[in-house]
Amino acid sequence: MKPVLFMNGKLWTRQSPTAADAVFVEDGVIRAIGSAADLRLQLAGKDYRIVDWEGAWVLPGLVDAHMHLGMHGLKLGMLDFTEVTSKDEMLDMLRKRAEVTPPGDWILGLNWNENSFREGTVPHRLELDEISTVHPIFLTRTCFHAYLGNSAAFRQAGIPEGAPDPESGAFGRDPSGQMNGWIYENASIPFFDVQPQPEPAALKHALHEACRDALRLGLTAAHTEDLRLLGSADDMLRIHRELREMGLHFRTHQLMYHAFLAEIEDLQLKAGSGDEWNRIGAIKLFVDGAVGGRTALLMEPYDDAPHTCGLAMHSPEELAHIVRSARKLGYPVAFHAIGDAAAECMAEVLEANPLPMDAKLPDRFIHAQIVQPPTVERMMKLRLAVDLQPRFVASDFPWVLERVGSNRTNYLYAWKKWLRSGLPCSGGSDAPIEPLDPFLGIHAAVTRRKPGERHEGYIPEEKLSVTEAVELFTTGSAAAAGEEGERGSIEVGKYADFTVVDRMIHNDMDPDDLLKIKVRMTVVNGEIGYMA
């Protein structure tokens, strides 16, 4: 790759504006920063090309620290209920899809959220049956921990009326005891098992389109967990190698789902291994579910459903076994833990199975939505990174307050407190659960409200400054991947990853102007991955 001088840009720094307006890149690494005039003098006689940023603002390359690339790519071809605001609208979309879908084919959709519906309810199984009895209908809630199915889907999955709830899962039932179509957590496994699986070419295409979409939005990399979708670690490595060979300029940091530990051992994959484009991260596991479906594991019952405290995905003994197995292979562990009881389980198993001092990567606490202060104090003694999804505030409030009650707001989506804890904090979207656009996440971190709303924000004392919010997606994401010395800021010796935007980003700006930002260019490893 020919060396390149990027020039005429306004470089973003944490402290104050810099006089430097140019960056010289060689072999994908920043070799010099300064004024264009000075750098051109220093480079006299050297063969290089020039890229003119035309006065745009240059951020360190933004990184989404928690998402699912493959599912985001597949979502682009599914029924998407993100903007739906009523049950009737949802049914109308399903009716139109059924009219053009061959009999027997599955109708799949995702991202419905009944808390945004005018009626506050979703279709009953029998209402889905009115749409079609010849198409299995299977719809994924926005949290990806609860689902809806019609009777044809239940038949295909081999679930008869009155079937008992499986371990770590449940079926919804109406007051008469009849199944209402809701499917929770591991009860969904038989439904996924009988659905036609995407062909390998379709999965590769989905990943390609997801990466292109990320680049368009200004992301230079993503921490992603795609093994459950792709089916094997070997296929994951092959697909990403092929995408790179096709000229795709995008980095991935792969969380490895715990069910693939045997294959990981067979392939002798090591934590932190890989190249500058695709690296292996922590072992991923689920401790609990999500608040929306009331499957996040709480210490006390839900305020609006006192019959349940949520669901544990594993017993304490199973959690300990998975962590010990990961440690045996030299891996940190990334825990999906949303409820305060799940966070406590995570702290206990990490204290009993500490990360070795020479580990390249930290353990990770994904979501950290509801936590008790004593648990936080325990976590502060661990080598742990906290993966935050700021956009959840915009999607989950105010209804989340009805779920958890006023006695559990001390560490409720407490981004400011997490920053003050001293633990490294990263920023992600959890796409396709939330929109992939990082500036929506930054806006949510700064305002703690939905775009278009006009109030002081939900739990406003937890608002972040613009700088703090940007750092979640830059220095924070680098720390979560053990890459502080390689990425996260514009410095000599670090990889040349830049997100180039059309306006200045600073603490005194109107936060709503974050929603107006346009990405002009995304640079990864010194190569232009996207240009408007």
Coordinates of C-alpha atoms in Angstrom, one line a residue:
M1 CA 0.0 0.0 0.0
K2 CA 1.4 3.4 -1.0
P3 CA 2.1 5.8 1.8
V4 CA -0.5 8.6 2.1
L5 CA -0.6 12.1 3.4
F6 CA -4.1 13.0 4.7
M7 CA -4.3 16.8 4.9
N8 CA -6.5 19.8 5.5
G9 CA -8.5 18.2 8.4
K10 CA -9.4 19.5 11.8
L11 CA -8.1 16.8 14.2
W12 CA -10.3 15.9 17.3
T13 CA -8.4 15.9 20.5
R14 CA -9.6 15.5 24.1
Q15 CA -8.0 18.6 25.5
S16 CA -8.1 21.5 23.0
P17 CA -7.9 22.2 19.3
T18 CA -4.6 21.4 17.7
A19 CA -2.7 23.3 15.0
A20 CA -2.0 20.0 13.3
D21 CA -4.1 19.5 10.1
A22 CA -2.3 16.6 8.5
V23 CA -1.4 12.9 9.2
F24 CA 1.2 10.9 7.4
V25 CA 0.4 7.1 7.1
E26 CA 2.6 4.3 6.1
D27 CA 1.8 0.6 6.3
G28 CA -1.5 1.4 7.9
V29 CA 0.1 3.2 10.8
I30 CA 0.3 6.9 11.7
R31 CA 4.0 7.9 11.3
A32 CA 3.7 11.7 11.7
I33 CA 1.2 14.4 12.7
G34 CA 1.6 18.1 12.0
S35 CA 0.9 20.9 9.6
A36 CA 0.6 19.9 6.0
A37 CA 3.3 22.4 5.1
D38 CA 5.8 20.9 7.6
L39 CA 5.0 17.3 6.7
R40 CA 5.4 17.9 3.0
L41 CA 8.9 19.4 3.6
Q42 CA 9.8 16.4 5.7
L43 CA 8.5 14.0 3.0
A44 CA 10.4 15.7 0.2
G45 CA 11.6 13.1 -2.3
K46 CA 9.4 10.4 -0.9
D47 CA 6.7 8.7 -3.1
Y48 CA 3.3 9.1 -1.5
R49 CA -0.3 10.1 -2.4
I50 CA -2.4 12.8 -1.0
V51 CA -6.0 12.7 0.4
D52 CA -7.6 16.1 1.0
W53 CA -10.1 16.1 3.9
E54 CA -11.3 19.5 2.6
G55 CA -11.6 21.1 6.1
A56 CA -13.7 18.3 7.6
W57 CA -13.5 17.2 11.3
V58 CA -11.5 14.1 12.0
L59 CA -12.2 11.8 14.9
P60 CA -10.3 8.7 15.9
G61 CA -12.0 5.8 14.2
L62 CA -15.2 5.0 16.0
V63 CA -15.7 1.4 17.1
D64 CA -18.9 -0.3 18.1
A65 CA -17.9 -2.5 21.1
H66 CA -21.0 -4.7 21.1
M67 CA -23.1 -5.8 18.1
H68 CA -23.9 -8.7 15.9
L69 CA -22.7 -8.1 12.4
G70 CA -24.3 -11.1 10.8
M71 CA -27.8 -10.5 12.3
H72 CA -27.5 -6.8 11.3
G73 CA -26.9 -7.9 7.7
L74 CA -29.7 -10.4 7.7
K75 CA -32.0 -7.8 9.3
L76 CA -31.7 -5.7 6.1
G77 CA -33.8 -8.3 4.3
M78 CA -36.4 -9.0 7.1
L79 CA -39.6 -7.4 8.2
D80 CA -38.4 -4.7 10.5
F81 CA -40.9 -3.4 13.1
T82 CA -38.5 -0.8 14.6
E83 CA -40.7 2.2 13.7
V84 CA -44.1 0.4 14.3
T85 CA -46.3 2.1 16.9
S86 CA -49.4 -0.1 17.0
K87 CA -50.5 -3.8 16.9
D88 CA -52.6 -3.1 13.9
E89 CA -49.7 -1.6 12.0
M90 CA -47.7 -4.8 12.8
L91 CA -50.5 -7.0 11.6
D92 CA -50.9 -5.0 8.4
M93 CA -47.2 -5.5 7.6
L94 CA -47.5 -9.2 8.2
R95 CA -50.6 -9.5 6.1
K96 CA -48.9 -7.8 3.1
R97 CA -45.9 -10.1 3.5
A98 CA -48.1 -13.2 3.6
E99 CA -49.7 -12.2 0.4
V100 CA -46.4 -12.4 -1.5
T101 CA -44.8 -15.4 0.4
P102 CA -45.1 -18.9 -1.0
P103 CA -47.2 -21.2 1.2
G104 CA -45.1 -23.1 3.6
D105 CA -42.3 -20.5 3.7
W106 CA -41.5 -18.9 7.1
I107 CA -42.4 -15.2 7.7
L108 CA -39.7 -13.7 9.9
G109 CA -39.6 -10.3 11.5
L110 CA -37.8 -8.5 14.3
N111 CA -37.5 -5.5 16.5
W112 CA -41.1 -5.1 17.7
N113 CA -41.5 -3.4 21.1
E114 CA -44.9 -3.4 22.6
N115 CA -43.9 -0.6 25.0
S116 CA -44.0 1.7 21.9
F117 CA -47.4 0.6 20.8
R118 CA -50.5 2.7 21.4
E119 CA -52.3 -0.3 22.7
G120 CA -49.4 -1.6 24.8
T121 CA -50.1 -5.1 23.5
V122 CA -48.9 -7.4 20.7
P123 CA -50.9 -9.9 18.6
H124 CA -52.1 -13.0 20.2
R125 CA -51.2 -16.3 18.6
L126 CA -54.8 -16.6 17.3
E127 CA -54.5 -13.2 15.7
L128 CA -51.4 -14.3 13.9
D129 CA -53.3 -17.4 12.8
E130 CA -55.8 -15.0 11.1
I131 CA -52.9 -13.7 9.0
S132 CA -52.0 -17.2 7.9
T133 CA -52.3 -20.8 8.8
V134 CA -50.0 -21.9 5.9
H135 CA -47.0 -19.8 6.8
P136 CA -45.1 -20.3 10.1
I137 CA -44.8 -16.8 11.5
F138 CA -41.9 -16.2 14.0
L139 CA -41.2 -12.7 15.2
T140 CA -38.3 -11.5 17.4
R141 CA -38.7 -8.9 20.0
T142 CA -36.3 -5.9 20.0
C143 CA -34.4 -7.5 23.0
F144 CA -33.8 -10.8 21.1
H145 CA -34.8 -12.6 24.3
A146 CA -38.6 -13.0 23.6
Y147 CA -40.5 -14.0 20.5
L148 CA -44.0 -14.5 19.0
G149 CA -45.2 -17.4 16.9
N150 CA -48.4 -18.5 15.3
S151 CA -49.9 -22.0 15.5
A152 CA -48.1 -23.1 12.3
A153 CA -44.8 -22.2 13.9
F154 CA -45.6 -24.1 17.1
R155 CA -46.5 -27.1 15.0
Q156 CA -43.3 -27.0 13.0
A157 CA -41.3 -26.7 16.2
G158 CA -43.2 -29.7 17.7
I159 CA -44.7 -27.7 20.6
P160 CA -48.2 -28.9 21.4
E161 CA -50.8 -26.9 23.3
G162 CA -50.1 -27.3 27.0
A163 CA -46.5 -28.2 26.6
P164 CA -44.5 -27.6 29.8
D165 CA -41.9 -24.8 30.0
P166 CA -38.4 -26.0 29.2
E167 CA -35.4 -25.3 31.4
S168 CA -34.2 -21.7 31.1
G169 CA -37.3 -20.8 29.0
A170 CA -41.0 -20.3 29.0
F171 CA -44.1 -20.1 26.9
G172 CA -46.6 -17.3 27.4
R173 CA -50.1 -18.2 28.4
D174 CA -53.3 -16.3 28.7
P175 CA -55.5 -16.4 31.9
S176 CA -57.2 -19.6 30.6
G177 CA -53.9 -21.3 30.3
Q178 CA -53.9 -21.3 26.5
M179 CA -50.6 -20.5 24.8
N180 CA -50.8 -16.9 23.6
G181 CA -47.8 -17.0 21.2
W182 CA -45.1 -15.6 23.4
I183 CA -41.8 -17.6 23.5
Y184 CA -39.1 -16.8 26.0
E185 CA -35.4 -17.5 26.0
N186 CA -34.4 -21.1 25.5
A187 CA -38.0 -22.1 24.6
S188 CA -37.2 -20.6 21.2
I189 CA -34.5 -23.2 20.4
P190 CA -37.0 -25.7 18.7
F191 CA -38.3 -22.9 16.5
F192 CA -34.8 -21.9 15.3
D193 CA -33.9 -25.6 14.8
V194 CA -36.7 -26.1 12.2
Q195 CA -36.3 -22.8 10.3
P196 CA -34.4 -23.0 7.0
Q197 CA -30.8 -22.0 7.6
P198 CA -29.3 -19.3 5.4
E199 CA -27.0 -20.7 2.8
P200 CA -23.3 -20.0 3.3
A201 CA -23.3 -17.5 0.4
A202 CA -26.2 -15.6 2.0
L203 CA -24.4 -15.4 5.4
K204 CA -21.3 -14.1 3.7
H205 CA -23.3 -11.5 1.8
A206 CA -25.1 -10.5 5.1
L207 CA -21.7 -9.9 6.8
H208 CA -20.5 -8.0 3.8
E209 CA -23.5 -5.7 3.7
A210 CA -23.3 -5.2 7.5
C211 CA -19.7 -4.1 7.3
R212 CA -20.5 -1.7 4.4
D213 CA -23.3 -0.3 6.4
A214 CA -21.1 0.2 9.4
L215 CA -18.5 2.0 7.3
R216 CA -21.2 4.3 5.9
L217 CA -22.1 5.2 9.4
G218 CA -18.5 6.1 10.3
L219 CA -17.5 2.9 12.1
T220 CA -14.1 1.5 11.5
A221 CA -14.5 -1.7 13.5
A222 CA -16.9 -3.7 15.5
H223 CA -16.7 -6.2 18.4
T224 CA -19.2 -8.8 17.3
E225 CA -20.5 -12.3 18.2
D226 CA -21.4 -14.2 15.1
L227 CA -20.5 -17.8 15.9
R228 CA -24.1 -18.8 16.7
L229 CA -25.2 -17.6 13.3
L230 CA -22.2 -18.9 11.3
G231 CA -22.1 -22.3 12.9
S232 CA -18.3 -22.7 13.3
A233 CA -15.2 -20.8 14.2
D234 CA -13.5 -22.1 11.1
D235 CA -16.2 -20.7 8.8
M236 CA -16.1 -17.4 10.7
L237 CA -12.3 -17.1 10.1
R238 CA -12.7 -18.1 6.4
I239 CA -15.5 -15.7 5.6
H240 CA -13.7 -12.7 7.1
R241 CA -10.5 -13.6 5.3
E242 CA -12.5 -13.8 2.0
L243 CA -14.2 -10.5 2.7
R244 CA -10.8 -8.9 3.3
E245 CA -9.5 -10.4 0.0
M246 CA -12.5 -8.8 -1.7
G247 CA -11.2 -5.4 -0.6
L248 CA -13.4 -4.8 2.4
H249 CA -11.7 -2.3 4.8
F250 CA -13.3 -3.1 8.2
R251 CA -11.9 -4.5 11.4
T252 CA -13.6 -7.1 13.6
H253 CA -13.0 -8.3 17.2
Q254 CA -14.8 -11.6 17.6
L255 CA -16.4 -12.7 20.9
M256 CA -16.5 -16.5 20.8
Y257 CA -19.7 -18.1 22.1
H258 CA -19.0 -20.7 24.8
A259 CA -20.7 -23.6 23.0
F260 CA -17.8 -23.6 20.6
L261 CA -15.1 -24.1 23.2
A262 CA -14.3 -27.6 21.9
E263 CA -13.7 -26.3 18.3
I264 CA -11.7 -23.3 19.6
E265 CA -9.4 -25.8 21.4
D266 CA -9.2 -28.0 18.3
L267 CA -8.2 -25.0 16.1
Q268 CA -5.8 -23.9 18.8
L269 CA -7.2 -20.3 18.7
K270 CA -5.7 -18.0 21.3
A271 CA -7.3 -15.0 22.9
G272 CA -5.9 -11.9 21.2
S273 CA -4.7 -13.8 18.1
G274 CA -5.3 -12.8 14.6
D275 CA -4.2 -9.8 12.5
E276 CA -5.0 -6.2 12.2
W277 CA -8.3 -7.0 10.5
N278 CA -9.8 -9.8 12.5
R279 CA -9.0 -10.7 16.1
I280 CA -10.2 -13.3 18.6
G281 CA -11.6 -11.9 21.8
A282 CA -13.3 -13.3 24.9
I283 CA -15.6 -16.3 25.4
K284 CA -19.2 -15.0 25.4
L285 CA -21.9 -16.4 27.6
F286 CA -25.4 -15.4 28.8
V287 CA -26.1 -15.1 32.5
D288 CA -29.7 -13.9 32.1
G289 CA -32.1 -12.4 29.5
A290 CA -33.5 -8.9 29.1
V291 CA -35.7 -6.4 31.0
G292 CA -38.3 -6.0 28.2
G293 CA -39.3 -9.6 28.3
R294 CA -38.9 -9.8 32.1
T295 CA -36.2 -12.4 31.7
A296 CA -33.3 -10.3 33.2
L297 CA -32.5 -11.9 36.6
L298 CA -33.3 -9.6 39.5
M299 CA -32.7 -10.0 43.2
E300 CA -36.3 -9.0 43.9
P301 CA -39.5 -9.6 41.8
Y302 CA -40.4 -7.3 39.0
D303 CA -42.6 -4.4 40.2
D304 CA -45.1 -5.0 37.4
A305 CA -44.9 -8.8 37.6
P306 CA -44.4 -9.9 41.2
H307 CA -44.6 -13.5 40.3
T308 CA -41.2 -13.6 38.6
C309 CA -37.6 -12.5 39.2
G310 CA -36.5 -13.4 35.6
L311 CA -34.6 -16.3 34.3
A312 CA -31.1 -17.7 34.9
M313 CA -29.5 -19.1 31.7
H314 CA -27.2 -21.3 33.7
S315 CA -26.9 -22.6 37.3
P316 CA -24.0 -21.3 39.4
E317 CA -22.2 -24.6 38.8
E318 CA -22.7 -24.4 35.0
L319 CA -21.4 -20.8 35.0
A320 CA -18.3 -21.8 37.0
H321 CA -17.7 -24.8 34.6
I322 CA -17.8 -22.5 31.5
V323 CA -15.5 -20.0 33.1
R324 CA -13.0 -22.6 34.2
S325 CA -13.0 -24.2 30.7
A326 CA -12.3 -20.7 29.2
R327 CA -9.5 -20.1 31.7
K328 CA -8.0 -23.4 30.8
L329 CA -7.6 -22.2 27.2
G330 CA -6.3 -18.8 28.3
Y331 CA -9.5 -16.8 27.6
P332 CA -11.2 -14.0 29.4
V333 CA -15.0 -14.2 29.6
A334 CA -17.6 -11.7 28.3
F335 CA -20.8 -12.0 30.4
H336 CA -24.2 -10.8 29.1
A337 CA -25.7 -9.8 32.5
I338 CA -28.5 -7.3 32.8
G339 CA -30.2 -7.8 36.1
D340 CA -28.7 -7.1 39.5
A341 CA -28.8 -10.8 40.5
A342 CA -27.1 -11.7 37.2
A343 CA -24.4 -9.2 38.0
E344 CA -23.9 -10.7 41.4
C345 CA -23.6 -14.2 39.9
M346 CA -21.0 -12.8 37.5
A347 CA -18.9 -11.2 40.3
E348 CA -19.0 -14.3 42.3
V349 CA -17.7 -16.6 39.5
L350 CA -15.0 -14.1 38.6
E351 CA -13.8 -13.8 42.2
A352 CA -13.5 -17.6 42.3
N353 CA -11.8 -17.8 38.9
P354 CA -9.6 -14.7 38.6
L355 CA -8.1 -13.7 35.3
P356 CA -4.3 -14.4 35.2
M357 CA -2.2 -11.3 35.7
D358 CA -0.5 -11.8 32.3
A359 CA -3.8 -12.0 30.3
K360 CA -3.8 -9.9 27.2
L361 CA -7.5 -9.0 27.4
P362 CA -9.8 -8.1 30.3
D363 CA -13.0 -9.9 31.2
R364 CA -16.1 -8.0 30.0
F365 CA -19.4 -7.1 31.7
I366 CA -21.9 -6.6 28.8
H367 CA -24.9 -4.3 29.4
A368 CA -24.6 -3.5 33.1
Q369 CA -28.1 -2.1 33.2
I370 CA -29.2 -2.9 36.8
V371 CA -26.6 -3.3 39.5
Q372 CA -26.4 -2.8 43.2
P373 CA -23.6 -0.7 44.7
P374 CA -22.0 -3.5 46.7
T375 CA -21.7 -5.5 43.5
V376 CA -20.0 -2.6 41.8
E377 CA -17.4 -2.3 44.6
R378 CA -16.6 -6.0 44.1
M379 CA -16.2 -5.5 40.4
M380 CA -13.8 -2.6 40.9
K381 CA -11.3 -5.1 42.3
L382 CA -11.4 -7.2 39.1
R383 CA -9.7 -6.7 35.7
L384 CA -13.0 -6.0 34.0
A385 CA -14.2 -3.8 31.1
V386 CA -17.8 -2.6 31.1
D387 CA -19.6 -2.6 27.7
L388 CA -22.3 0.0 27.7
Q389 CA -25.1 0.6 25.1
P390 CA -26.1 4.2 25.6
R391 CA -29.0 4.0 23.1
F392 CA -30.8 1.6 25.5
V393 CA -31.8 4.7 27.5
A394 CA -33.7 6.2 24.6
S395 CA -35.5 2.9 23.9
D396 CA -36.2 1.6 27.4
F397 CA -37.3 4.7 29.3
P398 CA -39.8 5.4 30.8
W399 CA -41.3 1.9 30.7
V400 CA -38.3 0.3 32.4
L401 CA -39.2 2.2 35.6
E402 CA -42.4 0.3 35.7
R403 CA -40.5 -3.0 35.5
V404 CA -37.9 -2.4 38.2
G405 CA -39.6 0.2 40.5
S406 CA -38.1 3.3 42.2
N407 CA -36.0 1.2 44.6
R408 CA -33.6 0.1 41.9
T409 CA -32.5 3.3 40.2
N410 CA -29.2 3.9 42.0
Y411 CA -27.3 1.9 39.3
L412 CA -29.9 1.9 36.6
Y413 CA -28.3 2.5 33.2
A414 CA -25.7 4.4 35.3
W415 CA -23.2 5.4 32.7
K416 CA -21.7 8.3 34.7
K417 CA -21.2 6.2 37.8
W418 CA -19.6 3.5 35.7
L419 CA -17.1 6.0 34.3
R420 CA -16.3 7.2 37.8
S421 CA -15.7 3.6 39.0
G422 CA -12.4 3.6 37.2
L423 CA -13.2 0.5 35.1
P424 CA -12.7 1.0 31.4
C425 CA -16.1 1.6 29.7
S426 CA -16.8 1.0 26.0
G427 CA -19.7 2.0 23.8
G428 CA -21.8 -0.1 21.5
S429 CA -25.2 -0.4 19.9
D430 CA -26.1 -4.1 20.3
A431 CA -27.3 -3.8 16.7
P432 CA -29.6 -5.1 15.3
I433 CA -31.4 -4.6 18.6
E434 CA -30.7 -0.9 18.4
P435 CA -29.7 1.2 15.4
L436 CA -26.1 0.9 14.4
D437 CA -25.5 4.6 14.0
P438 CA -22.8 5.5 16.6
F439 CA -24.0 9.2 16.7
L440 CA -27.4 8.0 18.0
G441 CA -25.6 6.3 20.8
I442 CA -23.5 9.3 21.6
H443 CA -26.6 11.5 21.5
A444 CA -28.4 9.1 23.9
A445 CA -25.4 9.2 26.3
V446 CA -25.3 13.0 26.3
T447 CA -29.1 13.7 26.5
R448 CA -30.6 10.5 28.0
R449 CA -33.7 10.9 25.9
K450 CA -35.1 10.0 22.5
P451 CA -34.5 12.2 19.5
G452 CA -37.2 14.8 19.3
E453 CA -38.1 14.8 23.0
R454 CA -37.7 17.9 25.0
H455 CA -36.9 17.3 28.7
E456 CA -33.9 17.1 31.0
G457 CA -33.4 13.4 30.3
Y458 CA -34.1 10.2 32.2
I459 CA -32.1 10.1 35.4
P460 CA -30.2 13.2 34.2
E461 CA -27.4 13.0 36.7
E462 CA -26.1 10.1 34.6
K463 CA -25.6 12.2 31.5
L464 CA -22.2 12.2 29.9
S465 CA -20.3 15.1 28.3
V466 CA -19.8 14.9 24.5
T467 CA -16.2 14.1 25.1
E468 CA -17.0 11.3 27.5
A469 CA -19.5 9.8 25.1
V470 CA -17.1 9.9 22.1
E471 CA -14.5 8.2 24.2
L472 CA -16.8 5.3 24.9
F473 CA -16.5 4.5 21.1
T474 CA -12.8 5.3 20.8
T475 CA -10.5 4.9 23.8
G476 CA -13.1 2.8 25.7
S477 CA -13.6 0.3 22.9
A478 CA -9.8 0.0 22.5
A479 CA -9.4 -0.8 26.2
A480 CA -12.1 -3.4 26.1
A481 CA -10.2 -5.2 23.3
G482 CA -6.8 -4.8 25.0
E483 CA -5.7 -2.5 22.2
E484 CA -5.1 0.8 24.0
G485 CA -1.6 1.0 22.4
E486 CA -2.9 0.4 18.9
R487 CA -6.2 2.3 18.5
G488 CA -8.6 4.8 20.1
S489 CA -6.8 8.1 19.5
I490 CA -5.0 10.0 16.8
E491 CA -1.3 9.4 17.8
V492 CA 1.9 8.5 16.2
G493 CA 2.4 4.7 16.2
K494 CA -1.3 3.9 16.3
Y495 CA -3.3 2.4 13.4
A496 CA -4.6 5.0 10.9
D497 CA -8.3 4.7 11.6
F498 CA -10.4 7.9 11.2
T499 CA -14.0 8.9 11.2
V500 CA -14.4 12.1 9.2
V501 CA -17.5 14.2 9.7
D502 CA -19.0 17.5 8.5
R503 CA -19.0 19.5 11.7
M504 CA -17.1 20.2 14.9
I505 CA -17.9 17.9 17.9
H506 CA -17.3 19.5 21.3
N507 CA -18.8 19.7 24.8
D508 CA -20.5 23.1 24.3
M509 CA -22.4 22.1 21.2
D510 CA -26.2 21.7 21.1
P511 CA -26.5 17.9 21.7
D512 CA -29.2 17.7 19.1
D513 CA -26.7 18.7 16.5
L514 CA -25.2 15.3 17.0
L515 CA -28.2 14.0 15.1
K516 CA -27.3 16.2 12.1
I517 CA -23.8 14.8 11.7
K518 CA -22.9 13.5 8.2
V519 CA -20.0 11.1 7.7
R520 CA -17.8 12.3 4.9
M521 CA -15.2 9.5 5.0
T522 CA -14.3 6.4 6.9
V523 CA -10.6 5.5 6.9
V524 CA -9.4 2.1 8.2
N525 CA -5.7 1.1 8.3
G526 CA -5.0 4.1 6.1
E527 CA -7.4 2.9 3.4
I528 CA -10.6 4.7 2.5
G529 CA -13.5 2.3 3.4
Y530 CA -16.2 4.8 2.7
M531 CA -16.5 8.2 1.1
A532 CA -19.7 10.2 0.7

